[in-house]
């Protein structure tokens, strides 16, 4: 049986006259879509590890105090783990909320203000969290940690 | 207007409800994340300030809240992996319903497992906090 092959309309480049909007945004939305999937895979590993070590071993939630955090962040692996988790989770979450704002806020002014608040919160939280991880000093008087001796 | 849900923009059934669940859990997790970075930042204020705030996570009512949060995280994680399969696996769109039931089964097992371990640790601490 012979079939006639038709080129699908979307396979080639679309003639510029059919573009509703000038493509000034580049492929940002495609990159954002891809980022959600790639960061998502990493976040599953990072967050499952985080929940396991903080809630499911030893005393669980009752074991968390300053000493517990100091013990973890005395190790560069956990510093990197938490830093990666902070950045990926914040960017993943911010992009998710950005999508929701785009879906539900109709007016340009509302969208503008909601996104301004969102991006402001994101920058504050990411900068704060990053500074805390990098400037944290696990050594308090009487500490028994190896790095503090 | 069609009597069945197919033919409308929101088709209902597994596809739509998993999308709703993904949005709701995503927003919940995001707002917790903002608070969680703030409370963790107290380690830079003083050990006492951090311990005081983190101890609120250790009361029985919050333990149940943590279970709800982790249940949301587990759904978002497993359904997110399903989304990746639907987008990148050739057979994904065809089996998206079966994949969702798989997600719900894995989610139920993981959530129950977490609940047993977390609640026994949080509600009956060994040292008797």
CSV table of C-alpha atoms in Angstrom, one decimal:
chain,number,residue,atom,x,y,z
A,1,UNK,CA,0.0,0.0,0.0
A,2,UNK,CA,1.3,3.4,-0.9
A,3,UNK,CA,0.8,6.4,1.1
A,4,UNK,CA,1.1,10.0,0.1
A,5,UNK,CA,3.4,11.9,2.4
A,6,UNK,CA,2.3,15.3,3.5
A,7,UNK,CA,4.7,17.5,5.3
A,8,UNK,CA,3.2,18.4,8.7
A,9,UNK,CA,2.6,22.1,8.9
A,10,UNK,CA,4.7,22.6,11.9
A,11,UNK,CA,7.8,20.7,10.8
A,12,UNK,CA,9.4,23.6,8.9
A,13,UNK,CA,9.9,27.2,9.8
A,14,UNK,CA,6.6,29.1,9.9
A,15,UNK,CA,6.4,32.0,7.5
A,16,UNK,CA,6.9,35.2,9.5
A,17,UNK,CA,3.6,36.6,8.3
A,18,UNK,CA,1.8,33.8,10.3
A,19,UNK,CA,3.4,34.8,13.6
A,20,UNK,CA,1.0,36.6,15.7
A,21,UNK,CA,3.7,38.2,17.8
A,22,UNK,CA,7.2,39.1,17.0
A,23,UNK,CA,9.5,36.5,18.5
A,24,UNK,CA,11.4,38.9,20.7
A,25,UNK,CA,11.1,36.6,23.7
A,26,UNK,CA,13.3,34.0,22.0
A,27,UNK,CA,12.7,30.6,23.4
A,28,UNK,CA,12.5,31.5,27.0
A,29,UNK,CA,9.3,29.6,27.6
A,30,UNK,CA,10.7,26.5,26.1
A,31,UNK,CA,13.8,26.8,28.3
A,32,UNK,CA,11.6,27.4,31.4
A,33,UNK,CA,9.6,24.2,30.5
A,34,UNK,CA,12.8,22.3,30.1
A,35,UNK,CA,14.2,23.7,33.4
A,36,UNK,CA,11.1,22.5,35.3
A,37,UNK,CA,11.8,18.9,34.2
A,38,UNK,CA,15.5,18.9,34.7
A,39,UNK,CA,15.4,20.7,38.1
A,40,UNK,CA,12.5,18.4,39.1
A,41,UNK,CA,14.6,15.3,38.7
A,42,UNK,CA,17.4,16.8,40.8
A,43,UNK,CA,14.9,18.1,43.4
A,44,UNK,CA,13.4,14.6,43.9
A,45,UNK,CA,16.9,13.3,44.9
A,46,UNK,CA,17.9,16.4,46.9
A,47,UNK,CA,14.6,16.7,48.9
A,48,UNK,CA,14.1,13.0,49.5
A,49,UNK,CA,17.7,12.9,50.9
A,50,UNK,CA,16.9,16.0,53.0
A,51,UNK,CA,13.7,14.6,54.4
A,52,UNK,CA,15.4,11.2,55.2
A,53,UNK,CA,18.4,12.6,57.1
A,54,UNK,CA,16.4,15.2,59.0
A,55,UNK,CA,13.1,13.4,59.8
A,56,UNK,CA,13.6,9.6,59.5
A,57,UNK,CA,16.9,8.7,61.2
A,58,UNK,CA,18.0,8.8,64.8
A,59,UNK,CA,15.5,11.0,66.8
A,60,UNK,CA,13.8,12.4,63.7
A,61,UNK,CA,12.4,15.9,64.2
A,62,UNK,CA,13.4,15.9,67.9
A,63,UNK,CA,17.0,15.7,66.9
A,64,UNK,CA,17.0,19.0,65.0
A,65,UNK,CA,18.6,21.9,66.8
A,66,UNK,CA,21.5,24.3,66.3
A,67,UNK,CA,24.0,21.5,67.0
A,68,UNK,CA,22.4,19.3,64.3
A,69,UNK,CA,22.6,22.0,61.7
A,70,UNK,CA,26.2,22.8,62.7
A,71,UNK,CA,27.1,19.2,62.4
A,72,UNK,CA,25.7,19.0,58.9
A,73,UNK,CA,27.2,22.3,57.6
A,74,UNK,CA,30.6,21.5,59.0
A,75,UNK,CA,30.6,19.1,56.0
A,76,UNK,CA,31.0,20.8,52.5
A,77,UNK,CA,28.9,18.1,51.0
A,78,UNK,CA,25.8,19.1,53.0
A,79,UNK,CA,26.6,22.8,52.3
A,80,UNK,CA,26.6,22.1,48.6
A,81,UNK,CA,23.5,19.8,48.9
A,82,UNK,CA,21.5,22.6,50.7
A,83,UNK,CA,22.7,25.3,48.4
A,84,UNK,CA,21.7,23.3,45.3
A,85,UNK,CA,18.4,22.5,46.9
A,86,UNK,CA,17.8,26.2,47.8
A,87,UNK,CA,18.5,27.5,44.3
A,88,UNK,CA,16.8,24.8,42.3
A,89,UNK,CA,13.7,24.7,44.6
A,90,UNK,CA,13.3,28.5,44.6
A,91,UNK,CA,13.7,28.8,40.8
A,92,UNK,CA,11.4,25.8,40.2
A,93,UNK,CA,8.8,27.2,42.6
A,94,UNK,CA,9.1,30.8,41.3
A,95,UNK,CA,8.6,29.6,37.7
A,96,UNK,CA,5.6,27.5,38.9
A,97,UNK,CA,3.9,30.5,40.6
A,98,UNK,CA,4.8,32.7,37.6
A,99,UNK,CA,2.8,30.2,35.4
A,100,UNK,CA,-0.1,30.3,37.8
A,101,UNK,CA,-0.1,34.1,37.8
A,102,UNK,CA,-0.1,34.1,34.0
A,103,UNK,CA,-3.0,31.7,34.1
A,104,UNK,CA,-5.3,33.4,36.6
A,105,UNK,CA,-4.5,37.1,36.6
A,106,UNK,CA,-6.1,38.8,33.6
A,107,UNK,CA,-5.2,42.4,34.0
A,108,UNK,CA,-1.8,43.6,33.0
A,109,UNK,CA,-1.4,45.7,36.1
A,110,UNK,CA,-2.4,42.8,38.4
A,111,UNK,CA,0.1,40.5,36.6
A,112,UNK,CA,2.8,43.1,36.9
A,113,UNK,CA,2.4,43.6,40.6
A,114,UNK,CA,2.0,40.0,41.5
A,115,UNK,CA,5.1,39.1,39.6
A,116,UNK,CA,7.0,42.0,41.1
A,117,UNK,CA,6.1,40.7,44.6
A,118,UNK,CA,7.0,37.2,43.6
A,119,UNK,CA,10.4,38.1,42.1
A,120,UNK,CA,11.2,40.3,45.1
A,121,UNK,CA,10.5,37.5,47.5
A,122,UNK,CA,12.5,35.1,45.4
A,123,UNK,CA,15.6,37.3,45.4
A,124,UNK,CA,15.3,38.0,49.1
A,125,UNK,CA,15.0,34.3,50.0
A,126,UNK,CA,17.7,33.1,47.6
A,127,UNK,CA,20.2,35.8,48.7
A,128,UNK,CA,19.4,35.3,52.4
A,129,UNK,CA,19.7,31.5,52.2
A,130,UNK,CA,22.9,31.6,50.2
A,131,UNK,CA,24.5,34.1,52.7
A,132,UNK,CA,23.4,31.9,55.6
A,133,UNK,CA,25.0,28.8,54.2
A,134,UNK,CA,28.3,30.6,53.2
A,135,UNK,CA,28.7,32.7,56.4
A,136,UNK,CA,27.5,30.1,58.9
A,137,UNK,CA,30.0,29.4,61.7
A,138,UNK,CA,29.3,26.0,63.3
A,139,UNK,CA,31.7,26.7,66.2
A,140,UNK,CA,30.1,28.0,69.4
A,141,UNK,CA,31.8,27.9,72.8
A,142,UNK,CA,32.0,24.3,74.0
A,143,UNK,CA,31.5,22.8,70.6
A,144,UNK,CA,32.7,19.2,70.2
A,145,UNK,CA,32.8,19.3,66.4
A,146,UNK,CA,36.1,18.3,64.7
A,147,UNK,CA,36.4,21.5,62.7
A,148,UNK,CA,36.1,23.6,65.8
A,149,UNK,CA,39.1,22.1,67.7
B,1,UNK,CA,-22.9,21.8,25.6
B,2,UNK,CA,-21.9,18.2,25.5
B,3,UNK,CA,-23.2,16.0,28.3
B,4,UNK,CA,-19.9,14.2,28.6
B,5,UNK,CA,-16.9,16.0,29.8
B,6,UNK,CA,-14.9,15.3,26.6
B,7,UNK,CA,-15.1,18.1,24.1
B,8,UNK,CA,-14.8,20.8,26.6
B,9,UNK,CA,-11.5,22.6,27.4
B,10,UNK,CA,-11.3,21.0,30.8
B,11,UNK,CA,-11.7,17.4,30.1
B,12,UNK,CA,-11.9,16.2,33.7
B,13,UNK,CA,-10.9,12.8,34.7
B,14,UNK,CA,-7.3,11.7,35.5
B,15,UNK,CA,-5.5,14.3,33.3
B,16,UNK,CA,-7.2,17.3,34.8
B,17,UNK,CA,-7.3,16.2,38.4
B,18,UNK,CA,-3.6,15.3,38.4
B,19,UNK,CA,-2.9,18.8,37.0
B,20,UNK,CA,-5.1,20.3,39.8
B,21,UNK,CA,-3.2,18.2,42.4
B,22,UNK,CA,0.1,19.2,41.0
B,23,UNK,CA,-0.8,23.0,41.2
B,24,UNK,CA,-2.2,22.9,44.7
B,25,UNK,CA,0.7,20.8,46.1
B,26,UNK,CA,3.2,23.0,44.3
B,27,UNK,CA,1.8,26.2,45.8
B,28,UNK,CA,1.7,24.7,49.3
B,29,UNK,CA,5.3,23.5,49.0
B,30,UNK,CA,6.5,26.9,47.7
B,31,UNK,CA,5.0,28.9,50.6
B,32,UNK,CA,6.4,26.4,53.1
B,33,UNK,CA,9.8,26.8,51.4
B,34,UNK,CA,9.8,30.6,51.9
B,35,UNK,CA,9.0,30.1,55.6
B,36,UNK,CA,11.5,27.2,55.9
B,37,UNK,CA,14.4,29.3,54.6
B,38,UNK,CA,13.5,32.1,57.0
B,39,UNK,CA,13.4,29.8,60.1
B,40,UNK,CA,16.7,28.1,59.1
B,41,UNK,CA,18.3,31.6,58.7
B,42,UNK,CA,17.9,32.0,62.5
B,43,UNK,CA,21.1,29.9,62.9
B,44,UNK,CA,22.8,33.1,61.9
B,45,UNK,CA,21.0,35.1,64.6
B,46,UNK,CA,21.8,32.8,67.6
B,47,UNK,CA,21.6,29.1,68.5
B,48,UNK,CA,18.9,30.0,71.1
B,49,UNK,CA,16.7,31.7,68.5
B,50,UNK,CA,17.0,28.8,66.1
B,51,UNK,CA,16.3,26.2,68.8
B,52,UNK,CA,13.2,28.2,70.0
B,53,UNK,CA,11.6,28.4,66.6
B,54,UNK,CA,12.6,24.9,65.5
B,55,UNK,CA,11.0,23.4,68.7
B,56,UNK,CA,7.6,24.6,67.3
B,57,UNK,CA,8.1,21.9,64.6
B,58,UNK,CA,8.4,19.3,67.3
B,59,UNK,CA,4.9,19.6,68.9
B,60,UNK,CA,2.3,16.9,68.0
B,61,UNK,CA,0.1,19.2,66.0
B,62,UNK,CA,3.0,20.3,63.8
B,63,UNK,CA,4.0,16.6,63.4
B,64,UNK,CA,0.6,16.1,61.7
B,65,UNK,CA,1.2,19.2,59.6
B,66,UNK,CA,4.6,17.9,58.6
B,67,UNK,CA,3.0,14.7,57.5
B,68,UNK,CA,0.6,16.7,55.3
B,69,UNK,CA,3.5,18.7,53.8
B,70,UNK,CA,5.5,15.5,53.0
B,71,UNK,CA,2.4,13.9,51.5
B,72,UNK,CA,2.1,16.9,49.2
B,73,UNK,CA,5.9,16.8,48.4
B,74,UNK,CA,5.6,13.0,47.6
B,75,UNK,CA,2.6,13.6,45.3
B,76,UNK,CA,4.3,16.5,43.5
B,77,UNK,CA,7.5,14.4,43.1
B,78,UNK,CA,6.0,11.2,41.8
B,79,UNK,CA,3.5,13.1,39.6
B,80,UNK,CA,6.3,15.3,38.3
B,81,UNK,CA,8.2,12.2,37.2
B,82,UNK,CA,5.0,11.0,35.5
B,83,UNK,CA,4.8,14.3,33.7
B,84,UNK,CA,8.4,13.8,32.4
B,85,UNK,CA,7.4,10.4,31.2
B,86,UNK,CA,4.3,11.8,29.4
B,87,UNK,CA,6.5,14.5,27.8
B,88,UNK,CA,9.6,12.5,26.8
B,89,UNK,CA,8.6,8.8,26.7
B,90,UNK,CA,7.0,7.8,23.4
B,91,UNK,CA,4.3,5.8,25.0
B,92,UNK,CA,3.8,8.3,27.8
B,93,UNK,CA,0.7,10.1,26.5
B,94,UNK,CA,-1.0,6.8,25.7
B,95,UNK,CA,-0.5,5.4,29.2
B,96,UNK,CA,-0.9,8.7,31.2
B,97,UNK,CA,-3.9,7.3,33.1
B,98,UNK,CA,-2.2,4.1,34.0
B,99,UNK,CA,0.9,6.1,35.0
B,100,UNK,CA,-1.3,8.2,37.3
B,101,UNK,CA,-2.7,5.1,39.1
B,102,UNK,CA,0.9,3.9,39.5
B,103,UNK,CA,1.8,7.3,40.9
B,104,UNK,CA,-1.1,7.1,43.4
B,105,UNK,CA,-0.1,3.6,44.5
B,106,UNK,CA,3.6,4.5,45.0
B,107,UNK,CA,2.4,7.8,46.7
B,108,UNK,CA,0.1,5.9,49.1
B,109,UNK,CA,2.9,3.4,50.1
B,110,UNK,CA,5.5,6.1,50.6
B,111,UNK,CA,3.1,8.3,52.5
B,112,UNK,CA,2.0,5.5,54.8
B,113,UNK,CA,5.6,4.4,55.4
B,114,UNK,CA,6.7,8.0,56.2
B,115,UNK,CA,3.6,8.5,58.5
B,116,UNK,CA,4.5,5.4,60.5
B,117,UNK,CA,8.1,6.3,61.0
B,118,UNK,CA,7.7,10.1,61.4
B,119,UNK,CA,4.7,10.0,63.8
B,120,UNK,CA,6.3,7.3,66.0
B,121,UNK,CA,9.5,9.4,66.2
B,122,UNK,CA,7.7,12.8,66.7
B,123,UNK,CA,4.9,11.7,69.0
B,124,UNK,CA,6.8,9.2,71.2
B,125,UNK,CA,10.4,10.7,71.4
B,126,UNK,CA,12.9,8.2,73.0
B,127,UNK,CA,14.3,10.8,75.4
B,128,UNK,CA,10.8,11.9,76.4
B,129,UNK,CA,11.3,15.6,75.4
